[in-house]
């Protein structure tokens, strides 16, 4: 039975009132009176107090899950297919931005990762041209529009990866992957080669050791501490919790561009980060480095 995605709001029925509550207002004592927030569903859900991820020893905060023997309605926003459709629909709200999701007319979508890369390349070329053009050049407007389009694509890529990260049961991942396929240039990219969770940092590092990954990837990280960097263009460096395996520690680092130095990421909070990744090694420490230039490259997991 499909378990859908982790939920963070529930419809709570009391003796006199019924209303949608955020998980911060709920506890295990509410179990029995909690239902799916989607009015098209209203199946029973339960408060879960969270757990510790063994790979990185980080704490997963409380979330809501289906009650035993319950299932979401097919159109529910918290079912896997419903969550994908809601996100795809929301990502199409930006004017003058071509859809990064192509509707395949069979209920599935192709996530066109190549559009993100093409826009990034175009933005870099415009930036180079603007450096040599007079101030009155019309390139400025085109640069701003392209930058906004890239931000929209980053938001879409990081957001759909967040949906993937919230799937409760590994057996449900296949359903998600059948609904969203990734296209990069003229080939399809498997989700396992695009998205990396806490237990697969070593896989990403080993892939990088064998050669450069040409497309941006998405990764789940949990912030550990914020440090200052000596790199002028990226003055803030954020260390995330590491995956430790066989005397090696695989550590993600988020390096924030100077324009984002005031971006606050909370210690202990999990995020989905989208970006190109490089690697380095010193003794037992194997580093995964992300240079972040746009705030839309980072979304909270919960």
CSV table of C-alpha atoms in Angstrom, one decimal:
chain,number,residue,atom,x,y,z
A,1,UNK,CA,0.0,0.0,0.0
A,2,UNK,CA,1.5,3.4,-1.0
A,3,UNK,CA,2.2,5.6,1.9
A,4,UNK,CA,2.4,8.9,0.0
A,5,UNK,CA,4.6,11.8,1.3
A,6,UNK,CA,5.4,13.1,4.8
A,7,UNK,CA,2.8,15.6,5.8
A,8,UNK,CA,3.2,18.7,8.1
A,9,UNK,CA,-0.4,19.8,8.4
A,10,UNK,CA,-3.6,17.9,9.4
A,11,UNK,CA,-7.3,18.4,9.8
A,12,UNK,CA,-8.1,18.0,13.5
A,13,UNK,CA,-11.6,17.3,14.6
A,14,UNK,CA,-12.5,18.3,18.2
A,15,UNK,CA,-15.7,18.1,20.2
A,16,UNK,CA,-16.9,21.5,18.9
A,17,UNK,CA,-14.5,22.6,16.2
A,18,UNK,CA,-12.5,21.2,13.3
A,19,UNK,CA,-9.6,23.0,11.6
A,20,UNK,CA,-6.3,22.5,9.8
A,21,UNK,CA,-3.4,22.5,12.2
A,22,UNK,CA,0.4,22.8,11.7
A,23,UNK,CA,2.4,19.9,13.1
A,24,UNK,CA,4.0,22.3,15.6
A,25,UNK,CA,0.5,22.5,17.2
A,26,UNK,CA,0.1,18.8,17.4
A,27,UNK,CA,1.3,15.8,19.4
A,28,UNK,CA,0.9,12.0,19.7
A,29,UNK,CA,-2.0,12.7,22.0
A,30,UNK,CA,-4.0,14.0,19.0
A,31,UNK,CA,-3.8,10.6,17.2
A,32,UNK,CA,-7.3,9.4,16.5
A,33,UNK,CA,-8.7,12.9,15.7
A,34,UNK,CA,-6.3,13.7,12.8
A,35,UNK,CA,-7.2,13.5,9.2
A,36,UNK,CA,-5.6,14.4,5.8
A,37,UNK,CA,-5.7,18.2,5.3
A,38,UNK,CA,-7.0,17.7,1.7
A,39,UNK,CA,-10.8,18.0,1.8
A,40,UNK,CA,-10.9,15.6,-1.2
A,41,UNK,CA,-9.3,12.9,1.0
A,42,UNK,CA,-9.8,13.2,4.8
A,43,UNK,CA,-8.3,9.8,5.4
A,44,UNK,CA,-6.9,9.2,8.9
A,45,UNK,CA,-3.3,10.3,9.6
A,46,UNK,CA,-1.1,10.0,12.7
A,47,UNK,CA,1.6,12.1,14.4
A,48,UNK,CA,5.1,10.6,14.2
A,49,UNK,CA,7.7,11.9,16.6
A,50,UNK,CA,10.5,11.6,14.0
A,51,UNK,CA,13.7,9.6,14.2
A,52,UNK,CA,17.5,9.8,13.8
A,53,UNK,CA,19.0,9.2,10.4
A,54,UNK,CA,21.7,6.5,11.0
A,55,UNK,CA,23.9,7.5,8.1
A,56,UNK,CA,24.5,11.1,9.3
A,57,UNK,CA,23.2,10.8,12.9
A,58,UNK,CA,20.9,13.8,12.3
A,59,UNK,CA,17.5,14.1,13.8
A,60,UNK,CA,14.4,14.0,11.5
A,61,UNK,CA,11.7,16.3,13.1
A,62,UNK,CA,8.2,15.1,13.7
A,63,UNK,CA,5.9,14.6,10.7
A,64,UNK,CA,2.5,13.1,9.9
A,65,UNK,CA,1.9,9.8,8.2
A,66,UNK,CA,-1.0,7.6,7.1
A,67,UNK,CA,-2.7,5.6,9.9
A,68,UNK,CA,-2.6,1.9,9.6
A,69,UNK,CA,-4.6,0.4,6.7
A,70,UNK,CA,-5.5,3.9,5.4
A,71,UNK,CA,-4.6,5.3,2.0
A,72,UNK,CA,-5.0,8.7,0.3
A,73,UNK,CA,-7.6,9.4,-2.4
A,74,UNK,CA,-6.0,9.2,-5.8
A,75,UNK,CA,-6.4,13.0,-6.4
A,76,UNK,CA,-5.1,13.9,-2.9
A,77,UNK,CA,-2.3,16.4,-2.7
A,78,UNK,CA,-0.4,14.1,-0.3
A,79,UNK,CA,-0.5,11.1,-2.5
A,80,UNK,CA,2.6,10.7,-4.7
A,81,UNK,CA,0.8,11.4,-7.9
A,82,UNK,CA,-1.1,14.3,-6.4
A,83,UNK,CA,2.0,15.9,-4.9
A,84,UNK,CA,3.7,15.7,-8.2
A,85,UNK,CA,0.8,17.3,-10.1
A,86,UNK,CA,0.3,20.0,-7.5
A,87,UNK,CA,4.0,20.9,-7.7
A,88,UNK,CA,4.1,20.9,-11.5
A,89,UNK,CA,1.0,23.1,-11.7
A,90,UNK,CA,2.4,25.6,-9.2
A,91,UNK,CA,5.7,25.7,-11.1
A,92,UNK,CA,3.9,27.0,-14.2
A,93,UNK,CA,2.6,30.2,-12.5
A,94,UNK,CA,5.6,32.3,-13.6
A,95,UNK,CA,4.9,34.4,-16.7
A,96,UNK,CA,7.2,34.3,-19.8
A,97,UNK,CA,9.1,31.2,-18.5
A,98,UNK,CA,8.9,28.1,-20.7
A,99,UNK,CA,7.7,25.0,-18.7
A,100,UNK,CA,10.6,23.0,-17.3
A,101,UNK,CA,8.1,20.1,-17.0
A,102,UNK,CA,6.8,18.7,-20.3
A,103,UNK,CA,3.4,17.0,-20.0
A,104,UNK,CA,3.6,13.6,-21.6
A,105,UNK,CA,-0.3,13.3,-21.8
A,106,UNK,CA,-0.2,9.9,-20.0
A,107,UNK,CA,-0.1,11.3,-16.4
A,108,UNK,CA,3.7,11.6,-16.4
A,109,UNK,CA,6.0,14.5,-16.9
A,110,UNK,CA,9.5,15.0,-18.3
A,111,UNK,CA,11.7,17.3,-16.1
A,112,UNK,CA,13.8,19.1,-18.7
A,113,UNK,CA,17.0,19.6,-16.8
A,114,UNK,CA,18.7,20.8,-20.1
A,115,UNK,CA,16.6,24.0,-20.0
A,116,UNK,CA,18.2,24.9,-16.6
A,117,UNK,CA,21.7,24.4,-18.1
A,118,UNK,CA,20.9,26.3,-21.3
A,119,UNK,CA,19.6,29.3,-19.3
A,120,UNK,CA,22.6,29.2,-17.0
A,121,UNK,CA,25.0,29.3,-20.0
A,122,UNK,CA,22.9,32.1,-21.6
A,123,UNK,CA,23.1,34.1,-18.4
A,124,UNK,CA,26.9,33.7,-18.3
A,125,UNK,CA,27.2,34.9,-21.9
A,126,UNK,CA,25.0,37.9,-21.3
A,127,UNK,CA,27.1,38.8,-18.3
A,128,UNK,CA,30.3,38.7,-20.4
A,129,UNK,CA,28.7,40.9,-23.1
A,130,UNK,CA,27.5,43.4,-20.5
A,131,UNK,CA,31.0,43.8,-19.2
A,132,UNK,CA,32.1,45.2,-22.6
A,133,UNK,CA,28.9,47.0,-23.7
A,134,UNK,CA,28.0,50.7,-22.9
A,135,UNK,CA,25.6,51.3,-20.0
A,136,UNK,CA,22.8,52.2,-22.4
A,137,UNK,CA,22.9,48.7,-23.9
A,138,UNK,CA,19.6,46.9,-24.0
A,139,UNK,CA,21.3,43.8,-22.7
A,140,UNK,CA,20.4,44.7,-19.2
A,141,UNK,CA,16.7,43.9,-19.6
A,142,UNK,CA,17.5,40.6,-21.3
A,143,UNK,CA,19.9,39.8,-18.5
A,144,UNK,CA,17.3,40.4,-15.8
A,145,UNK,CA,14.7,38.4,-17.6
A,146,UNK,CA,17.1,35.5,-18.1
A,147,UNK,CA,18.1,35.7,-14.4
A,148,UNK,CA,14.4,35.5,-13.4
A,149,UNK,CA,14.0,32.5,-15.7
A,150,UNK,CA,17.0,30.7,-14.2
A,151,UNK,CA,15.6,31.4,-10.7
A,152,UNK,CA,12.3,29.8,-11.7
A,153,UNK,CA,14.1,26.8,-13.1
A,154,UNK,CA,16.2,26.4,-9.9
A,155,UNK,CA,13.0,26.6,-7.8
A,156,UNK,CA,11.4,23.9,-9.9
A,157,UNK,CA,14.4,21.6,-9.8
A,158,UNK,CA,14.9,21.9,-6.1
A,159,UNK,CA,11.2,21.8,-5.3
A,160,UNK,CA,10.5,18.6,-7.2
A,161,UNK,CA,13.5,17.0,-5.5
A,162,UNK,CA,12.0,18.0,-2.2
A,163,UNK,CA,8.9,16.1,-3.2
A,164,UNK,CA,11.1,13.1,-3.9
A,165,UNK,CA,12.8,13.5,-0.5
A,166,UNK,CA,9.5,13.4,1.4
A,167,UNK,CA,8.4,10.0,0.1
A,168,UNK,CA,8.0,7.8,3.2
A,169,UNK,CA,8.6,4.3,1.7
A,170,UNK,CA,11.3,3.2,-0.7
A,171,UNK,CA,8.8,1.0,-2.5
A,172,UNK,CA,6.9,4.2,-3.5
A,173,UNK,CA,10.0,5.7,-5.1
A,174,UNK,CA,9.3,3.7,-8.3
A,175,UNK,CA,5.9,5.3,-8.6
A,176,UNK,CA,7.5,8.8,-8.3
A,177,UNK,CA,10.1,7.9,-10.9
A,178,UNK,CA,7.5,6.6,-13.3
A,179,UNK,CA,5.7,10.0,-13.0
A,180,UNK,CA,8.8,12.3,-13.4
A,181,UNK,CA,11.6,11.5,-15.8
A,182,UNK,CA,14.7,13.6,-16.2
A,183,UNK,CA,16.0,14.7,-19.6
A,184,UNK,CA,19.4,16.2,-20.0
A,185,UNK,CA,20.3,17.1,-23.6
A,186,UNK,CA,19.5,14.0,-25.7
A,187,UNK,CA,19.4,11.4,-22.9
A,188,UNK,CA,17.4,10.5,-19.9
A,189,UNK,CA,19.0,10.7,-16.4
A,190,UNK,CA,18.0,8.2,-13.7
A,191,UNK,CA,16.8,9.8,-10.5
A,192,UNK,CA,19.5,7.9,-8.5
A,193,UNK,CA,22.1,9.8,-10.6
A,194,UNK,CA,20.4,13.2,-9.9
A,195,UNK,CA,19.2,13.0,-6.3
A,196,UNK,CA,21.4,12.0,-3.4
A,197,UNK,CA,20.2,11.6,0.2
A,198,UNK,CA,22.1,11.2,3.5
A,199,UNK,CA,23.0,7.6,2.7
A,200,UNK,CA,24.5,8.2,-0.7
A,201,UNK,CA,27.1,11.0,-0.2
A,202,UNK,CA,29.8,8.3,-0.7
A,203,UNK,CA,28.2,7.3,-4.0
A,204,UNK,CA,28.3,10.9,-5.2
A,205,UNK,CA,31.9,11.4,-4.1
A,206,UNK,CA,33.0,8.2,-5.9
A,207,UNK,CA,31.2,9.3,-9.1
A,208,UNK,CA,33.0,12.6,-8.9
A,209,UNK,CA,36.4,10.8,-8.4
A,210,UNK,CA,35.8,9.0,-11.7
A,211,UNK,CA,35.1,12.2,-13.6
A,212,UNK,CA,33.1,15.4,-13.7
A,213,UNK,CA,29.3,15.2,-13.5
A,214,UNK,CA,28.2,17.6,-16.3
A,215,UNK,CA,24.8,18.5,-15.0
A,216,UNK,CA,23.6,20.0,-11.6
A,217,UNK,CA,22.5,17.5,-9.0
A,218,UNK,CA,20.1,17.7,-6.0
A,219,UNK,CA,21.2,16.7,-2.5
A,220,UNK,CA,19.6,16.5,0.9
A,221,UNK,CA,21.8,18.1,3.6
A,222,UNK,CA,21.4,19.0,7.3
A,223,UNK,CA,23.2,22.1,8.4
A,224,UNK,CA,25.8,21.7,11.1
A,225,UNK,CA,27.6,25.0,11.4
A,226,UNK,CA,28.3,28.3,9.5
A,227,UNK,CA,31.9,29.4,8.9
A,228,UNK,CA,33.6,32.3,7.2
A,229,UNK,CA,35.5,31.7,4.0
A,230,UNK,CA,38.6,33.4,2.7
A,231,UNK,CA,37.2,33.2,-0.8
A,232,UNK,CA,36.0,36.8,-1.5
A,233,UNK,CA,33.2,35.8,-4.0
A,234,UNK,CA,31.9,33.1,-1.6
A,235,UNK,CA,32.4,34.5,1.9
A,236,UNK,CA,30.1,32.1,3.8
A,237,UNK,CA,30.8,28.4,3.9
A,238,UNK,CA,28.2,26.1,5.6
A,239,UNK,CA,29.3,22.7,6.8
A,240,UNK,CA,26.7,20.0,6.8
A,241,UNK,CA,26.5,16.7,8.7
A,242,UNK,CA,28.7,14.0,7.2
A,243,UNK,CA,28.0,10.5,6.2
A,244,UNK,CA,30.7,8.4,7.9
A,245,UNK,CA,31.7,5.1,6.4
A,246,UNK,CA,34.8,2.9,6.9
A,247,UNK,CA,37.0,5.6,8.4
A,248,UNK,CA,36.0,8.2,5.8
A,249,UNK,CA,33.7,11.2,6.3
A,250,UNK,CA,31.8,12.5,3.3
A,251,UNK,CA,31.0,16.2,4.1
A,252,UNK,CA,28.8,18.5,2.0
A,253,UNK,CA,29.7,22.2,2.0
A,254,UNK,CA,27.4,25.0,0.8
A,255,UNK,CA,29.4,28.0,-0.3
A,256,UNK,CA,27.2,31.1,-0.6
A,257,UNK,CA,27.9,33.8,-3.1
A,258,UNK,CA,28.5,37.3,-1.7
A,259,UNK,CA,25.1,38.4,-2.8
A,260,UNK,CA,23.6,35.7,-0.5
A,261,UNK,CA,25.8,36.2,2.5
A,262,UNK,CA,22.8,37.2,4.6
A,263,UNK,CA,20.8,34.1,3.8
A,264,UNK,CA,20.1,32.3,7.0
A,265,UNK,CA,20.1,28.5,7.1
A,266,UNK,CA,19.2,27.0,10.5
A,267,UNK,CA,21.5,24.5,12.3
A,268,UNK,CA,19.8,21.1,12.5
A,269,UNK,CA,17.4,21.9,9.7
A,270,UNK,CA,17.4,19.8,6.5
A,271,UNK,CA,17.4,21.3,3.1
A,272,UNK,CA,17.4,20.3,-0.5
A,273,UNK,CA,20.3,21.9,-2.4
A,274,UNK,CA,20.6,22.1,-6.2
A,275,UNK,CA,23.9,22.9,-7.9
A,276,UNK,CA,27.0,21.8,-9.6
A,277,UNK,CA,29.3,19.9,-7.3
A,278,UNK,CA,33.1,19.5,-7.0
A,279,UNK,CA,35.1,17.5,-4.6
A,280,UNK,CA,38.4,17.5,-2.6
A,281,UNK,CA,40.1,15.3,-0.1
A,282,UNK,CA,42.2,15.8,3.0
A,283,UNK,CA,43.1,12.8,5.1
A,284,UNK,CA,39.9,11.0,6.0
A,285,UNK,CA,37.7,13.9,5.1
A,286,UNK,CA,36.1,13.8,1.6
A,287,UNK,CA,34.4,17.1,0.8
A,288,UNK,CA,31.5,17.7,-1.6
A,289,UNK,CA,31.4,21.4,-2.5
A,290,UNK,CA,28.4,23.4,-3.8
A,291,UNK,CA,28.7,27.0,-5.0
A,292,UNK,CA,25.3,28.6,-4.6
A,293,UNK,CA,24.5,31.8,-6.6
A,294,UNK,CA,20.8,31.9,-6.3
A,295,UNK,CA,18.6,31.5,-3.2
A,296,UNK,CA,16.2,29.4,-5.2
A,297,UNK,CA,18.8,26.7,-5.2
A,298,UNK,CA,18.0,25.9,-1.6
A,299,UNK,CA,14.6,24.8,-0.2
A,300,UNK,CA,13.7,23.6,3.3
A,301,UNK,CA,12.8,19.9,3.4
A,302,UNK,CA,10.0,20.4,5.8
